[in-house]
Coordinates of C-alpha atoms in Angstrom, one line a residue:
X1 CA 0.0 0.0 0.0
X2 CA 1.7 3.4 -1.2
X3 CA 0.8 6.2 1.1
X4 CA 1.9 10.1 1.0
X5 CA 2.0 12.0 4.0
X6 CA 2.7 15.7 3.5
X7 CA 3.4 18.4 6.2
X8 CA 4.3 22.1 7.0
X9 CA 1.2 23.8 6.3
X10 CA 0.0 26.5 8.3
X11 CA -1.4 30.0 9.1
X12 CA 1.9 32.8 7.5
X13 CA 1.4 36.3 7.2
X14 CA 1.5 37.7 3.6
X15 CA 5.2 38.1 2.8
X16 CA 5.9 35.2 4.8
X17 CA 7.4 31.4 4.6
X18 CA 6.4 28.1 4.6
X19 CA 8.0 24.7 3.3
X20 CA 5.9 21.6 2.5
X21 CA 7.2 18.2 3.1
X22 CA 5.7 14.9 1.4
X23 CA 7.1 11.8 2.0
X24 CA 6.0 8.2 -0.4
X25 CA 6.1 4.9 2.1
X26 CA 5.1 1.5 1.1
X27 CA 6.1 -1.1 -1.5
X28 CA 6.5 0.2 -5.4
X29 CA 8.9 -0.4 -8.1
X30 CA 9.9 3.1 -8.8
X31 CA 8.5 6.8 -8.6
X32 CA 8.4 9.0 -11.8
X33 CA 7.5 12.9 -12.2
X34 CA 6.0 14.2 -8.3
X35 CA 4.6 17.3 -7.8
X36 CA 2.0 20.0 -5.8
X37 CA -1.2 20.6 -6.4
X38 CA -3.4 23.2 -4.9
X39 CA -7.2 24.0 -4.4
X40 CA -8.9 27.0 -2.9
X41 CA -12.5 27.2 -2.5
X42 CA -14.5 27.2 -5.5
X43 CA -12.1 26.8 -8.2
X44 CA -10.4 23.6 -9.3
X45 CA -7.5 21.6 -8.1
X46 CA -4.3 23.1 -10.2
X47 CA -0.5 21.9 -10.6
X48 CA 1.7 24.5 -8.4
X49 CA 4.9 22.6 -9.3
X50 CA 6.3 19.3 -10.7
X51 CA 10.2 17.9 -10.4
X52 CA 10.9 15.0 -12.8
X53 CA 12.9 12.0 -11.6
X54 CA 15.9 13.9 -13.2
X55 CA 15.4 17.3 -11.7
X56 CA 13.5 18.9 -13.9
X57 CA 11.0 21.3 -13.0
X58 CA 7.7 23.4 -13.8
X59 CA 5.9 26.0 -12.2
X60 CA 2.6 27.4 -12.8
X61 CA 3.6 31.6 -13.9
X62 CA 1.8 32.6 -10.4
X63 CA 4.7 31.4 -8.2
X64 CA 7.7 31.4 -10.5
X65 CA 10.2 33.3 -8.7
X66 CA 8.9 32.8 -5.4
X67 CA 8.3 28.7 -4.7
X68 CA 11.4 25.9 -5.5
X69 CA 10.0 22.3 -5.4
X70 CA 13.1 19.7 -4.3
X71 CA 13.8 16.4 -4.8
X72 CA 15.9 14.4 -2.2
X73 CA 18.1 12.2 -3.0
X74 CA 16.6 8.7 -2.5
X75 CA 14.1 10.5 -4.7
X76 CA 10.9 9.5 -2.2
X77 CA 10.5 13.0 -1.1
X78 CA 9.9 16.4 -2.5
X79 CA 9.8 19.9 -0.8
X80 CA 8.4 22.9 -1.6
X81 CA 9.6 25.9 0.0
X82 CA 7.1 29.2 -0.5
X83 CA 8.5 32.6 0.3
X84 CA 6.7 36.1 -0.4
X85 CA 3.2 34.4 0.3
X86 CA 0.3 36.2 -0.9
X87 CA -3.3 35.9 0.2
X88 CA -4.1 34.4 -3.1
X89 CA -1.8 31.5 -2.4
X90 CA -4.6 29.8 0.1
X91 CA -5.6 26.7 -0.5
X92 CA -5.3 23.2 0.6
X93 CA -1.9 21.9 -1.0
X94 CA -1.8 18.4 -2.4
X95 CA 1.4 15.9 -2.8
X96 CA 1.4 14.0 -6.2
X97 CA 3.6 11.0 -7.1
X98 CA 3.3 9.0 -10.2
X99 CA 4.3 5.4 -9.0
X100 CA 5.0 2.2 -10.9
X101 CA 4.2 -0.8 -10.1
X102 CA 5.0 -3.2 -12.8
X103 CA 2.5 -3.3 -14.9
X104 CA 0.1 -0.5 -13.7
X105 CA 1.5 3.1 -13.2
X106 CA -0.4 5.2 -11.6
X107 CA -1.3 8.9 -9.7
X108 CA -1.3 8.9 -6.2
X109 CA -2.1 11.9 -3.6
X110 CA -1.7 12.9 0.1
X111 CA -4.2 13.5 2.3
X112 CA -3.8 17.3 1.7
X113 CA -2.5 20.4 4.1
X114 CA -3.8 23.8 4.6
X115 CA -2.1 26.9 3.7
X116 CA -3.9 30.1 5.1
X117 CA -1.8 33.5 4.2
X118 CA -3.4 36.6 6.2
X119 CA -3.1 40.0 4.8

């Protein structure tokens, strides 16, 4: 059973940090792309940013600049550090890993953490 378990959320006051944390347990052959998601009330879930297994990496134009995902090195975990929060960046963050598992590969999610910025 593959779980992801993400952390770090929280309550920041607008020009603020925070850094997420999502960790993949469980038994799998190999993890590719991984990434963070995020959904505010009333609009739809949308990819924040995405590292590849070879350290590539995407961000939605919103946060470029301000948000690095990370990768470490046993490639199970990603971070994503958020400085110069806005109010707009409140949502409830999600932790995506796509995992193989001879044959099937497939999307898996955490559980989700809240990010409240104040202005």
């Amino acid at each position: 059973q593959v779980q992801l378990v993400e952390s770090g959320g929280g309550l920041v006051q607008a020009g603020g940090s925070l850094r997420l944390s999502c960790t993949v347990s469980g038994t799998f052959f190999s993890i590719n792309d991984m990434g963070w998601y995020r959904q505010a009330p009333g609009n739809q879930r949308e990819l924040v940013a995405s590292i590849t297994n070879d350290g590539r990496t995407n961000y939605v134009d919103s946060v470029k600049g301000r948000f690095t995902i990370s990768r470490d090195n046993a490639k199970t975990a990603i971070y994503l550090q958020m400085n110069s929060l806005k109010a707009e960046d409140t949502a409830v963050y999600y932790c995506n890993a796509r995992i193989r598992t001879p044959p099937i590969i497939r999307d898996y999610w955490g559980q989700g953490t809240q990010v409240t910025v104040s202005s």
